[in-house]
Short mmCIF file of C-alpha atoms in Angstrom, two decimals:
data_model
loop_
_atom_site.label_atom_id
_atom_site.label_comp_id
_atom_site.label_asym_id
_atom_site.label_seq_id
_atom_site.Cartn_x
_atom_site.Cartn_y
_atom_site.Cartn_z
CA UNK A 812 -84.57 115.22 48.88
CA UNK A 813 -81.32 113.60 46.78
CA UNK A 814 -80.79 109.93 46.79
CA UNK A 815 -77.73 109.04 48.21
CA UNK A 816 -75.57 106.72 46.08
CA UNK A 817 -73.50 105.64 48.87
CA UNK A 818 -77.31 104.26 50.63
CA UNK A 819 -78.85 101.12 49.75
CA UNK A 820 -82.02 102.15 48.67
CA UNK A 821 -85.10 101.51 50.98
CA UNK A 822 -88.17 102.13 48.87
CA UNK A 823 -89.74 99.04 47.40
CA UNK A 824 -92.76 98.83 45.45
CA UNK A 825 -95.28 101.96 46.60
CA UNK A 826 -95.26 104.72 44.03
CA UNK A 827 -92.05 107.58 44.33
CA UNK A 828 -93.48 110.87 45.69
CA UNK A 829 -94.01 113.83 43.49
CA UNK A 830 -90.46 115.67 45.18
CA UNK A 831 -88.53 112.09 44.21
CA UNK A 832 -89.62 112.39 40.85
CA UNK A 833 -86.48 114.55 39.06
CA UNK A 834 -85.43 112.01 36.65
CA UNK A 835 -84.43 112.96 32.59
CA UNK A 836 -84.87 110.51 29.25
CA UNK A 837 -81.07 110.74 29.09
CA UNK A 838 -80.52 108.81 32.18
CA UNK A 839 -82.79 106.37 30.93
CA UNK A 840 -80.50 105.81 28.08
CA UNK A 841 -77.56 105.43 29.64
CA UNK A 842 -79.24 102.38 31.53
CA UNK A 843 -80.40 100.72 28.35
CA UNK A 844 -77.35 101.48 26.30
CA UNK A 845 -74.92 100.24 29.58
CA UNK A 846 -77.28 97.19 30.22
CA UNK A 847 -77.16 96.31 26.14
CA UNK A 848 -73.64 96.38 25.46
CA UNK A 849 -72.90 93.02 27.03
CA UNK A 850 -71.36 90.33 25.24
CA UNK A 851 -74.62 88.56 24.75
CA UNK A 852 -75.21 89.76 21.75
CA UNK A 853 -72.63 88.06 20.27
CA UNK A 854 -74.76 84.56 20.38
CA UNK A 855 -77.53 86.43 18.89
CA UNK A 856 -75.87 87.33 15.94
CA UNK A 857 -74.69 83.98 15.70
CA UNK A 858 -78.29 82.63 16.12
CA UNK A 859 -78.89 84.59 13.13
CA UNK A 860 -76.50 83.23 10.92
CA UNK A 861 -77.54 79.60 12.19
CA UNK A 862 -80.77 80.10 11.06
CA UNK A 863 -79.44 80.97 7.48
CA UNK A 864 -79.42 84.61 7.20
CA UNK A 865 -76.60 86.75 5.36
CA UNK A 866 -75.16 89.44 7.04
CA UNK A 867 -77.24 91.83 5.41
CA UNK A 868 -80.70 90.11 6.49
CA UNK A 869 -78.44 89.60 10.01
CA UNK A 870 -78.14 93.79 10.40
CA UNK A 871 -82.03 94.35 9.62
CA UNK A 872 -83.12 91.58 11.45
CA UNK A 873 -80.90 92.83 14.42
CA UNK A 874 -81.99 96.80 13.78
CA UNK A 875 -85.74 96.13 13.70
CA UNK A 876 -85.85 93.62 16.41
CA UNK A 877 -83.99 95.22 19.05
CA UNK A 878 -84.99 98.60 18.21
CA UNK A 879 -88.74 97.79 17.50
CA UNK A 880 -89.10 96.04 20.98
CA UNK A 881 -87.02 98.44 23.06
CA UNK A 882 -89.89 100.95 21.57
CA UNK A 883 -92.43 99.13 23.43
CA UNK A 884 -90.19 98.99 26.37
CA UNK A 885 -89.95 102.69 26.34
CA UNK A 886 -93.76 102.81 25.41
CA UNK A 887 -94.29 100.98 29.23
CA UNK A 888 -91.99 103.23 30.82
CA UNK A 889 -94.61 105.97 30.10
CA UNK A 890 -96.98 104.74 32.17
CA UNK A 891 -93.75 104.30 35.19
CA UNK A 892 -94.08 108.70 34.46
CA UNK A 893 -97.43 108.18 34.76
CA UNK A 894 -98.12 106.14 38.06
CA UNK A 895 -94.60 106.35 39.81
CA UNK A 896 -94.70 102.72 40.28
CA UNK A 897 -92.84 99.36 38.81
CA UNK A 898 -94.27 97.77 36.08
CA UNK A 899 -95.65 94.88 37.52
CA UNK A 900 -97.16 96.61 40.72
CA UNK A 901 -98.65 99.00 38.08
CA UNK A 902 -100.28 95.82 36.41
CA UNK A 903 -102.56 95.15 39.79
CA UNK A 904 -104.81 98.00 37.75
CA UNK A 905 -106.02 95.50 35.19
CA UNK A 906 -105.38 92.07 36.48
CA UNK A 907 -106.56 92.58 39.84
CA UNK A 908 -103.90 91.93 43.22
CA UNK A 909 -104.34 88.57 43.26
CA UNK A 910 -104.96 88.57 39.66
CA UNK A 911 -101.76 89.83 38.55
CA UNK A 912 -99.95 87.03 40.38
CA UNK A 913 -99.72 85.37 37.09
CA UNK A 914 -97.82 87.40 34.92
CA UNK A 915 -95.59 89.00 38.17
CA UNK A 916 -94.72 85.30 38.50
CA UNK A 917 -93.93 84.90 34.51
CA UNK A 918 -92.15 88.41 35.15
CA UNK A 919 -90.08 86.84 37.84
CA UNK A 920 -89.07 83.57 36.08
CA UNK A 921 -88.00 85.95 33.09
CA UNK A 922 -85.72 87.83 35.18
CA UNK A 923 -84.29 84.93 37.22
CA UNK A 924 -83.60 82.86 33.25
CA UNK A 925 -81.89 85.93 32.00
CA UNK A 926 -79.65 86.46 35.16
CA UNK A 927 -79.33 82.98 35.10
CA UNK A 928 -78.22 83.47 31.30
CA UNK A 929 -75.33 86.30 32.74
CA UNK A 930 -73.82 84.45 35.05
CA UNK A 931 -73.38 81.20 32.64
CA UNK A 932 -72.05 83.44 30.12
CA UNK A 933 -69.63 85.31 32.87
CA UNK A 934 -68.58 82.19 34.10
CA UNK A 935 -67.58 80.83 30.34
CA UNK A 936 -65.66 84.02 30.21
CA UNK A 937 -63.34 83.13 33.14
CA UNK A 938 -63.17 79.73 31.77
CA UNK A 939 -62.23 80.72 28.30
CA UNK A 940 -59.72 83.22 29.81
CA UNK A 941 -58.11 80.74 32.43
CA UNK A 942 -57.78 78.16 29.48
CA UNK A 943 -55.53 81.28 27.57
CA UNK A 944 -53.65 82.22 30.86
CA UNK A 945 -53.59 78.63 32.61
CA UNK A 946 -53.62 76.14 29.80
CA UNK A 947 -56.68 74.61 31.63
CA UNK A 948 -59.95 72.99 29.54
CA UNK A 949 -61.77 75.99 26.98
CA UNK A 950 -65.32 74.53 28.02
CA UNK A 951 -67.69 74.42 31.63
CA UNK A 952 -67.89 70.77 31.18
CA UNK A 953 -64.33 69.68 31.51
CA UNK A 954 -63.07 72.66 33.80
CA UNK A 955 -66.35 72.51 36.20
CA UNK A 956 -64.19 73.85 39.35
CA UNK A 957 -63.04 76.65 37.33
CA UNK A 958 -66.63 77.23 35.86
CA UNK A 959 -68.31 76.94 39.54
CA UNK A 960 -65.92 79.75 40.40
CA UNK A 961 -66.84 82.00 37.43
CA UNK A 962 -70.27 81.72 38.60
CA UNK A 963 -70.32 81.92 42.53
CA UNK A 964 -67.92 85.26 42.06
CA UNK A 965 -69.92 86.99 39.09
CA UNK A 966 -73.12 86.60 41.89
CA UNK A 967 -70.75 88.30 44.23
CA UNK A 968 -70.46 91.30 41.82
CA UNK A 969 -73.83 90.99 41.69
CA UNK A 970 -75.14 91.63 44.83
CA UNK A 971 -72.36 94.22 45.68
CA UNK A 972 -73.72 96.50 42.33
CA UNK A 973 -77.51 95.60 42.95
CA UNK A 974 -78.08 96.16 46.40
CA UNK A 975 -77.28 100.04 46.24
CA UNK A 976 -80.53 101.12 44.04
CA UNK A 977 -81.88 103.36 41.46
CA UNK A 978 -79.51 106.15 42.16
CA UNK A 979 -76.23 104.22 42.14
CA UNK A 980 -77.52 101.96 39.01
CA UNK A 981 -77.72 105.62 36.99
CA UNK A 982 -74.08 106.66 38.17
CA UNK A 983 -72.58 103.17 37.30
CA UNK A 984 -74.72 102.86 33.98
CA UNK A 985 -73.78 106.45 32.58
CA UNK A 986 -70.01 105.80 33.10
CA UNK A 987 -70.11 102.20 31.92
CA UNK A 988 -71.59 103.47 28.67
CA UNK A 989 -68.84 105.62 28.00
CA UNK A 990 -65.76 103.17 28.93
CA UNK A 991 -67.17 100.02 27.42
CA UNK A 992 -68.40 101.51 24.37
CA UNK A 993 -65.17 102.85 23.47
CA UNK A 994 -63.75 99.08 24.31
CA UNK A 995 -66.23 97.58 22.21
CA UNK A 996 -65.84 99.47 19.52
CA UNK A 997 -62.18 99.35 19.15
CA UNK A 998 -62.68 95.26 19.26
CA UNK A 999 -65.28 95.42 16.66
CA UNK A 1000 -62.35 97.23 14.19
CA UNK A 1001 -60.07 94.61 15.42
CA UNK A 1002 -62.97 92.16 14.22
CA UNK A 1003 -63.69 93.67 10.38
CA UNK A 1004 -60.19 93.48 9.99
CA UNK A 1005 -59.62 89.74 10.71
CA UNK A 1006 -63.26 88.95 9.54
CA UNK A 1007 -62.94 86.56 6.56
CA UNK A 1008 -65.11 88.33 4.21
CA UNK A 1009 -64.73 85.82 1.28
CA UNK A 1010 -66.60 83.57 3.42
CA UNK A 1011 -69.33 86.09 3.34
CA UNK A 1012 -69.37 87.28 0.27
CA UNK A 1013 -70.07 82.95 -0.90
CA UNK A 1014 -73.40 83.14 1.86
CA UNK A 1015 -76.69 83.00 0.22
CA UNK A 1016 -79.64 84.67 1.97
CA UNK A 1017 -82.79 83.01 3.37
CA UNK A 1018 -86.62 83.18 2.85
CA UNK A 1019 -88.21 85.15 4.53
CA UNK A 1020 -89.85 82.79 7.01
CA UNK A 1021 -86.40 82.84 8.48
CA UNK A 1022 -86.38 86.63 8.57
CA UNK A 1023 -89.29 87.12 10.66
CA UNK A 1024 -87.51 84.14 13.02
CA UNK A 1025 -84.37 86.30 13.15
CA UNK A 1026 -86.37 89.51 13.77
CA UNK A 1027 -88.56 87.26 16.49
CA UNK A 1028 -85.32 85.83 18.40
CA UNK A 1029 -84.03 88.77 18.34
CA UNK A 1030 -86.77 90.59 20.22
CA UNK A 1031 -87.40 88.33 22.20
CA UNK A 1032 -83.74 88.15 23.74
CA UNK A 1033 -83.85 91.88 24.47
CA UNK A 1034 -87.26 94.45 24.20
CA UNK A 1035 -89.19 91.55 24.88
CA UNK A 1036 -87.71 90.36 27.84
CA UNK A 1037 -86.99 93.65 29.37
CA UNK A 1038 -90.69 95.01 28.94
CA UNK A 1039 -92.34 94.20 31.95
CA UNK A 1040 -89.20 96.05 33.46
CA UNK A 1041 -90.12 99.16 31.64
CA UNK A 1042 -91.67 101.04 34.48
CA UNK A 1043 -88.88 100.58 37.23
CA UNK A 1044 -86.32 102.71 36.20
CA UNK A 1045 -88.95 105.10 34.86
CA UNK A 1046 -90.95 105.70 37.58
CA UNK A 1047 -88.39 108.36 39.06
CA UNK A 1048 -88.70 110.54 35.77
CA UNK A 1049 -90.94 114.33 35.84
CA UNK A 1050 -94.04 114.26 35.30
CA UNK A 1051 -93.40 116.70 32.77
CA UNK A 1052 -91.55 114.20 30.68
CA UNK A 1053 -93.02 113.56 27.26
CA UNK A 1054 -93.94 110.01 25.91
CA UNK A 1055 -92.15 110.16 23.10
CA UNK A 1056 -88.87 111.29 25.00
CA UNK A 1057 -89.09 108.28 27.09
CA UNK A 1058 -89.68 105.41 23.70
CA UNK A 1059 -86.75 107.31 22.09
CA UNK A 1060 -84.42 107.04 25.48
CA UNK A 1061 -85.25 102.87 25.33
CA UNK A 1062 -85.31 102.64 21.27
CA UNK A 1063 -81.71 104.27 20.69
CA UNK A 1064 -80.39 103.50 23.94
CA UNK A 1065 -80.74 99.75 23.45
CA UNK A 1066 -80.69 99.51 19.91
CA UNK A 1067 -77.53 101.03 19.27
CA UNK A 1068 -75.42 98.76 20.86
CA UNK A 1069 -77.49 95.40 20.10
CA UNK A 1070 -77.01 96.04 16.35
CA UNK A 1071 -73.22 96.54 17.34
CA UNK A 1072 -72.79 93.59 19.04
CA UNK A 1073 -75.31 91.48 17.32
CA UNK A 1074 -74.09 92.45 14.15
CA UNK A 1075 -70.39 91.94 15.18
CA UNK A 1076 -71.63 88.14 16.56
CA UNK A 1077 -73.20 87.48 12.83
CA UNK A 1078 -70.07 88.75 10.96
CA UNK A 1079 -67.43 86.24 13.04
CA UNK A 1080 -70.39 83.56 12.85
CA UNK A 1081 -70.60 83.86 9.05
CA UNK A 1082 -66.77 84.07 8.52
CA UNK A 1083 -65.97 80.90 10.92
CA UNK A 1084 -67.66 77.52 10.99
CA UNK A 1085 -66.16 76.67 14.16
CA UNK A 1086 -67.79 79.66 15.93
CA UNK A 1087 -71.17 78.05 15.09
CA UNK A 1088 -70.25 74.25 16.34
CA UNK A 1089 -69.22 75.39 19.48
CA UNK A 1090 -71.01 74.91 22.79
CA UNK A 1091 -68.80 77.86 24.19
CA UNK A 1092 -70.17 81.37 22.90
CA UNK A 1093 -66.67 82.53 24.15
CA UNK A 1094 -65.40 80.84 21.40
CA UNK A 1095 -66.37 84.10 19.14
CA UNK A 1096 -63.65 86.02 20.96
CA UNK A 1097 -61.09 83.06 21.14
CA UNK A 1098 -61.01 82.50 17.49
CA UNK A 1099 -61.02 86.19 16.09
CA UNK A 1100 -58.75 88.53 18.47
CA UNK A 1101 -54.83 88.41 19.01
CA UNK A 1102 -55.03 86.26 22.28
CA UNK A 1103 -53.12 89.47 24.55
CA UNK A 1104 -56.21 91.06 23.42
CA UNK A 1105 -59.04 88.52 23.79
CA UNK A 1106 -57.75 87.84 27.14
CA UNK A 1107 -58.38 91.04 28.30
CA UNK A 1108 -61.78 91.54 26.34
CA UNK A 1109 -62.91 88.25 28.15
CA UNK A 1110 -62.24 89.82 31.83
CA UNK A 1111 -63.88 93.06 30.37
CA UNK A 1112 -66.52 91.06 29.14
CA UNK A 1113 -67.64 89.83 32.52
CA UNK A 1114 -68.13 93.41 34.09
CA UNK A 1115 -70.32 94.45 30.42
CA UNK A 1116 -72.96 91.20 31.85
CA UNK A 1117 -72.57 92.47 35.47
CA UNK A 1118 -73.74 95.87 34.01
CA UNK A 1119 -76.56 94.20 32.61
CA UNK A 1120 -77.48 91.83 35.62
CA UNK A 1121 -77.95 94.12 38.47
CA UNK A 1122 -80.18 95.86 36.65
CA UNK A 1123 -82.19 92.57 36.34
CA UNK A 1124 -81.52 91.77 39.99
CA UNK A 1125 -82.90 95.33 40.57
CA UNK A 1126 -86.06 94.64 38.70
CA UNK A 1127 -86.21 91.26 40.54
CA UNK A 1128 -86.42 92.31 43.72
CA UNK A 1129 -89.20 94.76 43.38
CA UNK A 1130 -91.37 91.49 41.43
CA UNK A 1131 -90.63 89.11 44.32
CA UNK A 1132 -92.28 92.41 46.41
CA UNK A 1133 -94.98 92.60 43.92
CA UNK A 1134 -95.87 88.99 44.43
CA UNK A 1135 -96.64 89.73 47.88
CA UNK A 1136 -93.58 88.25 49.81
CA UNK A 1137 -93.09 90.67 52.39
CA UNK A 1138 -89.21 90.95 52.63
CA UNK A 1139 -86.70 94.05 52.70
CA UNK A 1140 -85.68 94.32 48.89
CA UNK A 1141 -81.95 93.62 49.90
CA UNK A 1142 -83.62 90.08 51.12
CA UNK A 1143 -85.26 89.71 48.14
CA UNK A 1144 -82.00 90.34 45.99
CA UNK A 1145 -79.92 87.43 48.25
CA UNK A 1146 -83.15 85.12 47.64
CA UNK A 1147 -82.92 85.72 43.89
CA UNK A 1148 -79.06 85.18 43.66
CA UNK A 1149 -79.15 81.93 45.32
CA UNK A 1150 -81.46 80.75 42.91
CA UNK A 1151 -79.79 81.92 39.78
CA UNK A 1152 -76.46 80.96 40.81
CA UNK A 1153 -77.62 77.40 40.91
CA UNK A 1154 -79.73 77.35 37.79
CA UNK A 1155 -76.50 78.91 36.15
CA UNK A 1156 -74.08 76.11 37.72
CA UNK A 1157 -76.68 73.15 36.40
CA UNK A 1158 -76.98 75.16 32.99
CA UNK A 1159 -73.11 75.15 33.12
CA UNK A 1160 -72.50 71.45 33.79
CA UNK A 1161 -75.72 69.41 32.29
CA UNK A 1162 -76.74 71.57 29.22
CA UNK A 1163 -74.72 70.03 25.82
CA UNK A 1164 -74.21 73.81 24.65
CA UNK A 1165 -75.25 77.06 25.02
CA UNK A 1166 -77.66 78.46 21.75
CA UNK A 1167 -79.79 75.62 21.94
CA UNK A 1168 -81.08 76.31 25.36
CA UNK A 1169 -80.95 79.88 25.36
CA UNK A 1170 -83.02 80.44 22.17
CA UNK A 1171 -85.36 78.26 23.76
CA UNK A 1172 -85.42 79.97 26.78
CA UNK A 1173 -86.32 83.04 25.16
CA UNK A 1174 -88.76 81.16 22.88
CA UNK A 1175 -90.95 79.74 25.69
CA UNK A 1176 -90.63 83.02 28.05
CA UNK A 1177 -91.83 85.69 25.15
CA UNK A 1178 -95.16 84.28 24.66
CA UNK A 1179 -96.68 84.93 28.24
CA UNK A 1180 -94.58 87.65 28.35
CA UNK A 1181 -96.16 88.81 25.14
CA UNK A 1182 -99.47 88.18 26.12
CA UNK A 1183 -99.13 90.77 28.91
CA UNK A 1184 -97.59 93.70 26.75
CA UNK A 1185 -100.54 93.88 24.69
CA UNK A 1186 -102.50 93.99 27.44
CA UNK A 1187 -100.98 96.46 29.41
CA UNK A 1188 -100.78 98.79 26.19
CA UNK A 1189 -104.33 98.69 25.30
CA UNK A 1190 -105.09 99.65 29.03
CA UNK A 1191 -102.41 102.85 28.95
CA UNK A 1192 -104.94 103.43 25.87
CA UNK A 1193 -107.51 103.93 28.39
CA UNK A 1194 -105.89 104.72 31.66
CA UNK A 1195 -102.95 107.48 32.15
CA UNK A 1196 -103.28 107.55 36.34
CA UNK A 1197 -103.09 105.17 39.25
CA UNK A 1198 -104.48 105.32 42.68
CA UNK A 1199 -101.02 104.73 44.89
CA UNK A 1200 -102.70 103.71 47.94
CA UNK A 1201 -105.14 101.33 45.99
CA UNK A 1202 -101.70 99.60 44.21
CA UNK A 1203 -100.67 98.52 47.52
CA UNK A 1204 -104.04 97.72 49.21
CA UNK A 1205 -104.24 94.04 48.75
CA UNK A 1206 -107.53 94.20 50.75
CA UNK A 1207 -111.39 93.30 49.58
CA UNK A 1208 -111.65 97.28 50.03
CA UNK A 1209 -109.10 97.85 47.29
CA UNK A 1210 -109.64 100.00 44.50
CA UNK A 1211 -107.96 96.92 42.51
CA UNK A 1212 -109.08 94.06 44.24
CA UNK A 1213 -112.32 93.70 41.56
CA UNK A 1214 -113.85 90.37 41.76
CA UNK A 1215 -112.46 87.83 44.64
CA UNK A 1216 -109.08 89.57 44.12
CA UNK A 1217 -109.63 88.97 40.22
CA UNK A 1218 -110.02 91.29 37.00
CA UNK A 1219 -111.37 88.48 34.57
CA UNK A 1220 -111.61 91.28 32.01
CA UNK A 1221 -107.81 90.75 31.85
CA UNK A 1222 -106.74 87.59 32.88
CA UNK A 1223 -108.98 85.84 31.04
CA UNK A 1224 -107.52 87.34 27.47
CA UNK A 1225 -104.06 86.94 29.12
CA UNK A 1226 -104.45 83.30 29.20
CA UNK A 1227 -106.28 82.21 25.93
CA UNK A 1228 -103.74 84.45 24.28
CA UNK A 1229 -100.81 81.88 25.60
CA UNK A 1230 -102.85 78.32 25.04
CA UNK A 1231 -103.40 79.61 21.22
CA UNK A 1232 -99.92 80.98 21.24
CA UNK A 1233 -98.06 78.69 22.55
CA UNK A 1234 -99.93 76.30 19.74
CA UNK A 1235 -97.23 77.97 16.89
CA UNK A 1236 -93.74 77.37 18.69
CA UNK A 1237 -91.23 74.33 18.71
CA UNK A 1238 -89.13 74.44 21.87
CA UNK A 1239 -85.80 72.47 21.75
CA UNK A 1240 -82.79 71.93 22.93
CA UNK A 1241 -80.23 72.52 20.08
CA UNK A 1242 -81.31 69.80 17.77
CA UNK A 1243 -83.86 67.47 19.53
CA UNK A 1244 -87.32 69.22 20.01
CA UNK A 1245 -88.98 68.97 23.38
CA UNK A 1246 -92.47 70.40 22.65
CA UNK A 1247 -93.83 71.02 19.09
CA UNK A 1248 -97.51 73.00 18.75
CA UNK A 1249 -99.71 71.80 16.57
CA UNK A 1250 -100.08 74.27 14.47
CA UNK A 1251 -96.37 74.91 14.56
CA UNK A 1252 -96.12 73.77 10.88
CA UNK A 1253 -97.87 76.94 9.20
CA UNK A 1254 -96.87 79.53 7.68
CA UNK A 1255 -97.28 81.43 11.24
CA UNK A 1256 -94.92 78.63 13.08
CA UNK A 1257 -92.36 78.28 10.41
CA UNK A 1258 -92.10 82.45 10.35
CA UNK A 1259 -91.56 82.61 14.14
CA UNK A 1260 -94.25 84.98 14.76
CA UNK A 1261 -96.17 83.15 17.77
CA UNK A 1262 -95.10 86.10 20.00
CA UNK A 1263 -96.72 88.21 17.88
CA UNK A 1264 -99.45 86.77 17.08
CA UNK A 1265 -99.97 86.31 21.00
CA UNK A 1266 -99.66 90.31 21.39
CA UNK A 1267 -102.09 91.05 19.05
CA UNK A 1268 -104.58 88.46 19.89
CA UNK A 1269 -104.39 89.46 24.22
CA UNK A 1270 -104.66 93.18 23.00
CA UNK A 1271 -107.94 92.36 20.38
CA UNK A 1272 -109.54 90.55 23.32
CA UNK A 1273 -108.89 92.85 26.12
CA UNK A 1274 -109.63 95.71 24.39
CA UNK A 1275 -113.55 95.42 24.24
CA UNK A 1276 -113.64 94.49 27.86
CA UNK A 1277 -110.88 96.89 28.79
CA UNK A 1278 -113.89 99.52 30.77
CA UNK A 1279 -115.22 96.64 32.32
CA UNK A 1280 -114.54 95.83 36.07
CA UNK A 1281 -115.09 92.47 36.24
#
């Protein structure tokens, strides 16, 4: 039976039926491309160049980064083919149902900071483009009317786009690809042209401790956050879909527009000093395009993050499911937009600027997140099917409900991974840190590599217990 797209979609977290199950790798990379090309990568590419990277060291950082970790994401997605379920419901297998409430919590702060993350960014785009049309303030802090606005009407898109499901999300994402790739690409030309490339051409390259940190932010602000979101798009593809179909759909999908846009946000960062002072990301478009043109890339801009926050809503509602709150998902997707819409007002109107806090929002969020992806990946290694009834059977009975609810097998490793992890990062707020590890002074602190060395350490403890059911 067909999905309608004109339907909000009623199925929440049990796994699709067999006769559901019709879904291609190609639709899966028109959601990851769509959801990519939003104007977020911009501030990543300036990151980069913050840090001290050329533009060279900007493009490899970008390429491996964002391609590398959208490879695990489509690495996940295979085991969405395999048990027909979202990610995090999937996840019950090796934590245990009350086990997993853990990381489907982590999962759910992840997606509520990067919709949170959208809507600031949507709402600095209508601020930015007021300021050209209206001659009001260029920043959230001195326009706050016009930035509470932004927000509170970028939800509204929000909830009109996520509430209709899987079906509509594949429609919208295919089309979305087409149009605002073309867009994008005829601003990036714009951009090489009026790129000061003298500028560049002076830049001398970092070490490569601040490689690795590029390569780390970088995955972090996109595979990383989207893996534990791998599964629920995926879980409506054939059976008869390879593995390797599915990790190429994610890898190219998503990677060829982040090295597009992150490289286009480290070329106008290394060519302009003022792009790099400024609290306002927007200010990357303001100070390279003709303004007839940057006004209209700024209102273009704010429908490239909706593309990329519905699907997040999307993936929102079926965690606050997973967590056990028993509400229709179109509930679920209100609850969630109440909350980010005021975290993105108070991100708006307290925070001094806009890198500082997100890097360190990604910072933070990748190392539990981390912790999980390894070990969910060494348990694909073992397991390729899930009982469906079992996933949903929060019961003593269940299949997954192992020790008092508990898998310590996995939640143990999950959570010795993040104390020593979280030991290696420095989390602040543009300039004044808030937490420093203690070990965030080595070689493995200074590098940036805390998220991996998270991964690998959940994986290398899981993996010996991995058979085990307690």
């Amino acid at each position: 039976m067909g999905r309608r797209l004109t339907s909000y979609e009623q199925r929440g977290i049990e796994p699709v039926p067999a006769s559901e199950r019709g879904g291609n790798p190609l639709e899966l990379f028109w959601v990851w491309f769509a959801a990519n090309i939003s104007v977020l990568g911009l501030p990543l590419g300036v990151s980069l160049i913050a840090l001290g990277l050329s533009i060279p060291q900007a493009l490899f950082a970008a390429t491996v980064g964002s391609v590398g970790s959208f490879a695990v994401v489509g690495i996940i997605s295979v085991a969405g083919r395999n048990g027909g379920a979202p990610s995090l419901t999937l996840s019950r297998a090796m934590f245990g149902t009350l086990g997993n409430i853990g990381p489907t919590f982590i999962s759910l702060l992840s997606r509520l900071g990067w919709e949170t993350v959208n809507t600031a960014a949507a709402a600095l785009a209508f601020v930015t483009f007021c300021s050209y049309c209206f001659g009001t303030a260029g920043t959230a802090a001195k326009a706050p009317v016009i930035a509470v606005v932004g927000a509170v009407g970028f939800v509204a898109l929000t909830v009109a786009a996520a509430g209709l499901g899987h079906a509509a999300i594949l429609v919208v994402q295919k089309w979305a690809t087409w149009i605002f790739g073309a867009l994008n690409l005829l601003v990036a030309a714009f951009l090489l042209v009026r790129v000061n490339f003298s500028a560049l051409g002076t830049k001398p390259g970092a070490g490569l401790a601040e490689v690795l940190t590029g390569i780390g932010i970088i995955a972090a602000g996109t595979g990383i956050g989207w893996a534990n979101s791998g599964a629920d798009m995926a879980r409506y593809q054939r059976p008869s879909v390879t593995g390797g179909a599915l990790v190429l759909s994610a890898a190219a999908g998503a990677g060829i527009p982040l090295v597009i846009m992150i490289g286009m946000g480290a070329l106008i960062g290394g060519s302009n000093q003022q792009v790099l002072a400024s609290p306002n990301p927007m200010e990357a478009i303001r100070q390279t395009l003709p303004e007839p043109m940057a006004a209209t890339y700024l209102l273009v801009s704010i429908v490239g993050l909706l593309l990329s926050n519905h699907l997040s809503v999307y993936s929102a509602g079926l965690t606050t499911l997973t967590l056990g709150i028993r509400i229709p998902r179109v509930w679920a997707v209100l609850v969630d937009v109440v909350a980010t819409t005021s975290g993105s007002i108070l991100f708006l109107l307290v925070a001094q600027g806009f890198y500082g806090p997100f890097v360190a929002f990604i910072s933070v969020l990748a190392i539990p997140i981390a912790a999980w992806i390894g070990i969910f990946l060494v348990d694909m290694c073992f397991r390729n099917s899930y009982s469906g009834p079992d996933l949903l059977d929060l019961s003593a009975g269940g299949k997954y409900f192992y020790t008092g609810g508990i898998r310590w097998a996995a939640l143990l490793p999950w959570l010795l991974a993040i104390g020593i992890g979280s030991l290696f990062i420095q989390v602040t707020d543009g300039s004044t840190p808030i937490f420093t590890g203690p070990a965030y002074s080595t070689w493995i602190g200074q590098a940036g590599l805390a998220w991996l060395v998270t991964l690998v350490l959940a994986a290398a403890c899981y993996a010996p217990l991995a058979r085990r059911r307690f």
